[in-house]
PDB file of C-alpha atoms in Angstrom:
ATOM      1  CA  MET A  11      15.583 -64.169 -12.359  1.00 50.00           C
ATOM      2  CA  GLN A  12      17.670 -61.284 -12.613  1.00 50.00           C
ATOM      3  CA  ILE A  13      14.817 -59.741 -15.410  1.00 47.00           C
ATOM      4  CA  LYS A  14      12.963 -59.762 -11.926  1.00 47.00           C
ATOM      5  CA  HIS A  15      15.179 -58.444 -10.017  1.00 43.00           C
ATOM      6  CA  LEU A  16      15.687 -55.606 -12.508  1.00 40.00           C
ATOM      7  CA  ALA A  17      12.393 -54.934 -12.637  1.00 40.00           C
ATOM      8  CA  ARG A  18      12.195 -54.466  -9.139  1.00 46.00           C
ATOM      9  CA  LEU A  19      14.765 -51.895  -9.224  1.00 41.00           C
ATOM     10  CA  ILE A  20      12.759 -49.890 -12.190  1.00 42.00           C
ATOM     11  CA  VAL A  21       9.828 -50.155 -10.186  1.00 38.00           C
ATOM     12  CA  VAL A  22      11.649 -48.710  -7.237  1.00 37.00           C
ATOM     13  CA  TYR A  23      13.665 -45.807  -8.963  1.00 38.00           C
ATOM     14  CA  CYS A  24      10.078 -45.092 -11.029  1.00 37.00           C
ATOM     15  CA  LEU A  25       8.209 -44.974  -7.560  1.00 37.00           C
ATOM     16  CA  PHE A  26      11.017 -42.558  -6.101  1.00 39.00           C
ATOM     17  CA  ALA A  27      11.248 -40.386  -8.601  1.00 40.00           C
ATOM     18  CA  GLY A  28       8.198 -40.376  -9.229  1.00 43.00           C
ATOM     19  CA  CYS A  29       7.619 -38.970  -5.570  1.00 40.00           C
ATOM     20  CA  ALA A  30      10.004 -36.797  -6.045  1.00 41.00           C
ATOM     21  CA  SER A  31       8.535 -35.423  -8.741  1.00 39.00           C
ATOM     22  CA  SER A  32       5.231 -35.021  -7.032  1.00 42.00           C
ATOM     23  CA  HIS A  33       7.033 -33.362  -3.948  1.00 44.00           C
ATOM     24  CA  HIS A  34       8.565 -30.607  -6.048  1.00 45.00           C
ATOM     25  CA  ALA A  35       5.318 -30.183  -8.228  1.00 47.00           C
ATOM     26  CA  ASN A  36       3.375 -29.881  -5.070  1.00 51.00           C
ATOM     27  CA  ARG A  37       5.788 -27.567  -3.818  1.00 54.00           C
ATOM     28  CA  GLN A  38       3.871 -23.861  -2.732  1.00 61.00           C
ATOM     29  CA  VAL A  39       5.727 -20.719  -3.428  1.00 63.00           C
ATOM     30  CA  SER A  40       4.985 -17.628  -1.864  1.00 70.00           C
ATOM     31  CA  SER A  41       3.612 -15.297  -4.589  1.00 86.00           C
ATOM     32  CA  TYR A  42       2.587 -12.561  -2.124  1.00 88.00           C
ATOM     33  CA  GLU A  43       1.569  -9.533  -3.552  1.00 91.00           C
ATOM     34  CA  PRO A  44       1.597  -6.373  -1.872  1.00 92.00           C
ATOM     35  CA  THR A  45      -1.461  -4.263  -1.772  1.00 92.00           C
ATOM     36  CA  PRO A  46      -1.759  -1.231  -3.830  1.00 92.00           C
ATOM     37  CA  MET A  47      -1.643   0.369  -0.261  1.00 92.00           C
ATOM     38  CA  GLU A  48       1.450  -1.236   0.636  1.00 94.00           C
ATOM     39  CA  LYS A  49       3.031  -0.294  -3.018  1.00 95.00           C
ATOM     40  CA  VAL A  50       2.217   3.126  -2.814  1.00 95.00           C
ATOM     41  CA  GLU A  51       3.994   3.722   0.396  1.00 95.00           C
ATOM     42  CA  SER A  52       6.647   1.598  -0.151  1.00 95.00           C
ATOM     43  CA  ALA A  53       7.190   3.946  -3.187  1.00 96.00           C
ATOM     44  CA  ILE A  54       6.755   7.140  -1.348  1.00 96.00           C
ATOM     45  CA  SER A  55       9.544   5.711   1.473  1.00 94.00           C
ATOM     46  CA  GLU A  56      11.679   4.867  -1.850  1.00 95.00           C
ATOM     47  CA  TYR A  57      11.209   8.366  -3.554  1.00 97.00           C
ATOM     48  CA  ARG A  58      11.676  10.007  -0.433  1.00 97.00           C
ATOM     49  CA  SER A  59      15.245   8.127   0.490  1.00 96.00           C
ATOM     50  CA  SER A  60      16.260   8.613  -2.851  1.00 97.00           C
ATOM     51  CA  LEU A  61      16.039  12.530  -2.037  1.00 97.00           C
ATOM     52  CA  GLY A  62      18.026  11.759   1.450  1.00 97.00           C
ATOM     53  CA  LEU A  63      14.913  12.001   3.634  1.00 97.00           C
ATOM     54  CA  ASN A  64      13.883   9.680   6.094  1.00 95.00           C
ATOM     55  CA  LYS A  65      11.158   6.932   5.671  1.00 92.00           C
ATOM     56  CA  LEU A  66       8.077   7.045   6.712  1.00 95.00           C
ATOM     57  CA  LYS A  67       6.246   4.721   9.296  1.00 95.00           C
ATOM     58  CA  THR A  68       3.115   3.517   9.381  1.00 95.00           C
ATOM     59  CA  TYR A  69       1.201   4.721  11.642  1.00 96.00           C
ATOM     60  CA  SER A  70      -2.463   3.191  13.081  1.00 96.00           C
ATOM     61  CA  ALA A  71      -4.110   6.227  13.006  1.00 96.00           C
ATOM     62  CA  LEU A  72      -2.953   8.077  10.470  1.00 97.00           C
ATOM     63  CA  GLN A  73      -3.834   4.446   8.497  1.00 96.00           C
ATOM     64  CA  ARG A  74      -7.480   4.777   9.502  1.00 97.00           C
ATOM     65  CA  ALA A  75      -8.240   8.336   9.364  1.00 96.00           C
ATOM     66  CA  ALA A  76      -6.830   8.491   5.183  1.00 97.00           C
ATOM     67  CA  GLN A  77      -8.822   5.005   4.658  1.00 97.00           C
ATOM     68  CA  LYS A  78     -12.005   6.492   6.214  1.00 96.00           C
ATOM     69  CA  HIS A  79     -11.716   9.572   4.533  1.00 96.00           C
ATOM     70  CA  ALA A  80     -11.231   7.718   0.890  1.00 96.00           C
ATOM     71  CA  GLU A  81     -14.312   5.623   1.568  1.00 96.00           C
ATOM     72  CA  TYR A  82     -16.208   9.113   2.133  1.00 94.00           C
ATOM     73  CA  LEU A  83     -14.737  10.718  -0.478  1.00 94.00           C
ATOM     74  CA  ALA A  84     -15.814   7.592  -3.033  1.00 93.00           C
ATOM     75  CA  LYS A  85     -19.149   7.400  -1.444  1.00 91.00           C
ATOM     76  CA  GLN A  86     -19.748  11.153  -2.151  1.00 90.00           C
ATOM     77  CA  MET A  87     -17.644  11.098  -5.390  1.00 88.00           C
ATOM     78  CA  VAL A  88     -16.255  14.360  -4.456  1.00 88.00           C
ATOM     79  CA  LEU A  89     -12.358  15.024  -3.794  1.00 90.00           C
ATOM     80  CA  SER A  90     -11.932  17.624  -0.684  1.00 91.00           C
ATOM     81  CA  HIS A  91     -10.122  18.018   2.049  1.00 91.00           C
ATOM     82  CA  ASP A  92     -12.687  17.910   4.264  1.00 85.00           C
ATOM     83  CA  ASP A  93     -14.952  15.976   5.363  1.00 85.00           C
ATOM     84  CA  GLN A  94     -18.127  15.272   7.987  1.00 85.00           C
ATOM     85  CA  ASP A  95     -15.520  15.065  10.645  1.00 82.00           C
ATOM     86  CA  GLY A  96     -13.565  18.004   9.687  1.00 87.00           C
ATOM     87  CA  ASP A  97     -10.294  18.390   8.171  1.00 93.00           C
ATOM     88  CA  ILE A  98      -7.500  15.791   8.547  1.00 92.00           C
ATOM     89  CA  GLU A  99      -6.153  17.509  11.872  1.00 93.00           C
ATOM     90  CA  GLN A 100      -9.596  16.688  13.451  1.00 95.00           C
ATOM     91  CA  ARG A 101      -9.626  13.307  11.778  1.00 94.00           C
ATOM     92  CA  VAL A 102      -6.706  12.257  13.171  1.00 95.00           C
ATOM     93  CA  LEU A 103      -7.552  13.705  16.154  1.00 94.00           C
ATOM     94  CA  ALA A 104     -10.249  11.362  16.665  1.00 95.00           C
ATOM     95  CA  GLU A 105      -8.232   8.320  15.267  1.00 95.00           C
ATOM     96  CA  GLY A 106      -6.366   8.799  18.977  1.00 93.00           C
ATOM     97  CA  ALA A 107      -3.413  10.911  17.727  1.00 89.00           C
ATOM     98  CA  LYS A 108      -2.066  14.412  17.714  1.00 90.00           C
ATOM     99  CA  PHE A 109       1.107  15.798  15.802  1.00 94.00           C
ATOM    100  CA  GLU A 110       2.793  18.744  15.765  1.00 94.00           C
ATOM    101  CA  ILE A 111       2.376  18.328  11.931  1.00 95.00           C
ATOM    102  CA  VAL A 112      -0.268  17.096   9.504  1.00 96.00           C
ATOM    103  CA  SER A 113      -0.563  16.945   5.905  1.00 96.00           C
ATOM    104  CA  GLU A 114      -2.859  15.377   3.292  1.00 97.00           C
ATOM    105  CA  VAL A 115      -2.546  14.684  -0.676  1.00 97.00           C
ATOM    106  CA  ILE A 116      -5.528  13.084  -2.664  1.00 96.00           C
ATOM    107  CA  ASN A 117      -5.514  11.457  -6.048  1.00 95.00           C
ATOM    108  CA  CYS A 118      -8.271  10.178  -8.194  1.00 94.00           C
ATOM    109  CA  GLY A 119      -7.020   8.169 -10.862  1.00 91.00           C
ATOM    110  CA  THR A 120      -5.430   4.448 -11.625  1.00 91.00           C
ATOM    111  CA  ASP A 121      -5.005   1.976  -8.820  1.00 92.00           C
ATOM    112  CA  ASP A 122      -1.147   1.903 -10.290  1.00 94.00           C
ATOM    113  CA  ALA A 123       1.133   3.209  -7.246  1.00 93.00           C
ATOM    114  CA  THR A 124       3.777   4.363  -9.851  1.00 94.00           C
ATOM    115  CA  VAL A 125       0.916   6.265 -11.900  1.00 95.00           C
ATOM    116  CA  THR A 126      -0.200   8.142  -8.742  1.00 94.00           C
ATOM    117  CA  LEU A 127       2.891   8.565  -7.348  1.00 96.00           C
ATOM    118  CA  GLU A 128       4.400  10.327 -10.547  1.00 96.00           C
ATOM    119  CA  ALA A 129       1.230  12.456 -10.720  1.00 95.00           C
ATOM    120  CA  TRP A 130       2.160  13.652  -7.003  1.00 96.00           C
ATOM    121  CA  LYS A 131       5.725  14.289  -8.127  1.00 97.00           C
ATOM    122  CA  LYS A 132       4.456  16.623 -11.123  1.00 97.00           C
ATOM    123  CA  SER A 133       1.877  18.488  -8.768  1.00 97.00           C
ATOM    124  CA  LYS A 134       4.665  21.051  -7.215  1.00 97.00           C
ATOM    125  CA  SER A 135       2.004  21.296  -3.825  1.00 96.00           C
ATOM    126  CA  HIS A 136       1.967  17.695  -3.441  1.00 97.00           C
ATOM    127  CA  ASN A 137       5.405  16.971  -4.333  1.00 98.00           C
ATOM    128  CA  LYS A 138       6.378  20.093  -1.139  1.00 97.00           C
ATOM    129  CA  VAL A 139       3.983  17.891   1.328  1.00 97.00           C
ATOM    130  CA  ILE A 140       5.323  14.178   0.425  1.00 97.00           C
ATOM    131  CA  THR A 141       9.263  15.204   0.336  1.00 97.00           C
ATOM    132  CA  TYR A 142       8.715  17.651   3.449  1.00 96.00           C
ATOM    133  CA  ASN A 143      11.609  17.017   5.374  1.00 94.00           C
ATOM    134  CA  ASP A 144       9.790  16.810   9.170  1.00 94.00           C
ATOM    135  CA  LEU A 145       7.274  14.336   8.543  1.00 96.00           C
ATOM    136  CA  GLN A 146       7.980  10.633  10.182  1.00 95.00           C
ATOM    137  CA  TYR A 147       4.506   9.035   9.900  1.00 96.00           C
ATOM    138  CA  VAL A 148       2.474   7.914   7.255  1.00 97.00           C
ATOM    139  CA  GLY A 149      -1.518   6.466   6.203  1.00 97.00           C
ATOM    140  CA  VAL A 150      -3.136   5.082   3.297  1.00 97.00           C
ATOM    141  CA  GLY A 151      -6.585   5.464   2.203  1.00 97.00           C
ATOM    142  CA  PHE A 152      -7.276   3.801  -0.790  1.00 97.00           C
ATOM    143  CA  GLN A 153     -10.907   3.122  -2.160  1.00 96.00           C
ATOM    144  CA  LYS A 154     -12.627   2.124  -5.458  1.00 95.00           C
ATOM    145  CA  ILE A 155     -15.492   4.018  -6.852  1.00 92.00           C
ATOM    146  CA  ASP A 156     -18.263   2.046  -7.898  1.00 84.00           C
ATOM    147  CA  SER A 157     -19.900   4.060 -10.230  1.00 83.00           C
ATOM    148  CA  ASP A 158     -19.165   5.475 -13.727  1.00 82.00           C
ATOM    149  CA  ALA A 159     -20.672   8.793 -13.160  1.00 80.00           C
ATOM    150  CA  PHE A 160     -17.533  10.148 -11.369  1.00 82.00           C
ATOM    151  CA  ALA A 161     -14.380  11.295 -13.153  1.00 81.00           C
ATOM    152  CA  CYS A 162     -12.025   8.429 -12.038  1.00 89.00           C
ATOM    153  CA  ASN A 163     -12.121   4.643 -10.426  1.00 92.00           C
ATOM    154  CA  TYR A 164      -9.780   4.987  -7.371  1.00 95.00           C
ATOM    155  CA  ILE A 165      -9.331   7.406  -4.717  1.00 96.00           C
ATOM    156  CA  TRP A 166      -6.173   7.899  -2.978  1.00 97.00           C
ATOM    157  CA  VAL A 167      -5.851   9.255   0.514  1.00 97.00           C
ATOM    158  CA  ILE A 168      -2.245   9.724   2.331  1.00 97.00           C
ATOM    159  CA  ASP A 169      -2.215  11.402   5.436  1.00 97.00           C
ATOM    160  CA  PHE A 170       0.846  12.481   6.938  1.00 97.00           C
ATOM    161  CA  GLY A 171       2.393  13.176  10.597  1.00 97.00           C
ATOM    162  CA  GLY A 172       5.656  15.085  11.857  1.00 95.00           C
ATOM    163  CA  ASN A 173       7.192  15.073  15.233  1.00 85.00           C
ATOM    164  CA  SER A 174       6.221  12.802  17.732  1.00 66.00           C
ATOM    165  CA  PRO A 175       2.791  12.175  18.099  1.00 60.00           C
ATOM    166  CA  LYS A 176       1.104  12.981  21.380  1.00 60.00           C
TER     167      LYS A 176
END
């Protein structure tokens, strides 16, 4: 009788331990990986913050203008601040916003946000745009180039807005 009782305890223990192990093994851990656009936006804000400047807020009109421009540049395999829709001010206006200040930086290179930001920091003119004190808003465009005929694999477009959007 004692053996049957002991066997039942072992079976109950194994079932409980197995359920507990199974429960822990099946627990899903969130493994959200930020997009390259989120990474570069965060890196720019952290860089600005390290210099005592304000962090930038995402602004949807800037985001749309930057993404459309990145897609255009990748398709045409060119680097330019102008496209068929005009310059940055015209492109942002076409997306429904007008800022007192608009700026843009472009990069042709890797999908690595850190490498991209470092390239902009090393360029005096690009760094000046990124660290301009009166900027408050940002929109990031990012596009893979589907051709080996161009000098790089990815296009980055960062559009900035300053002072209150109108």
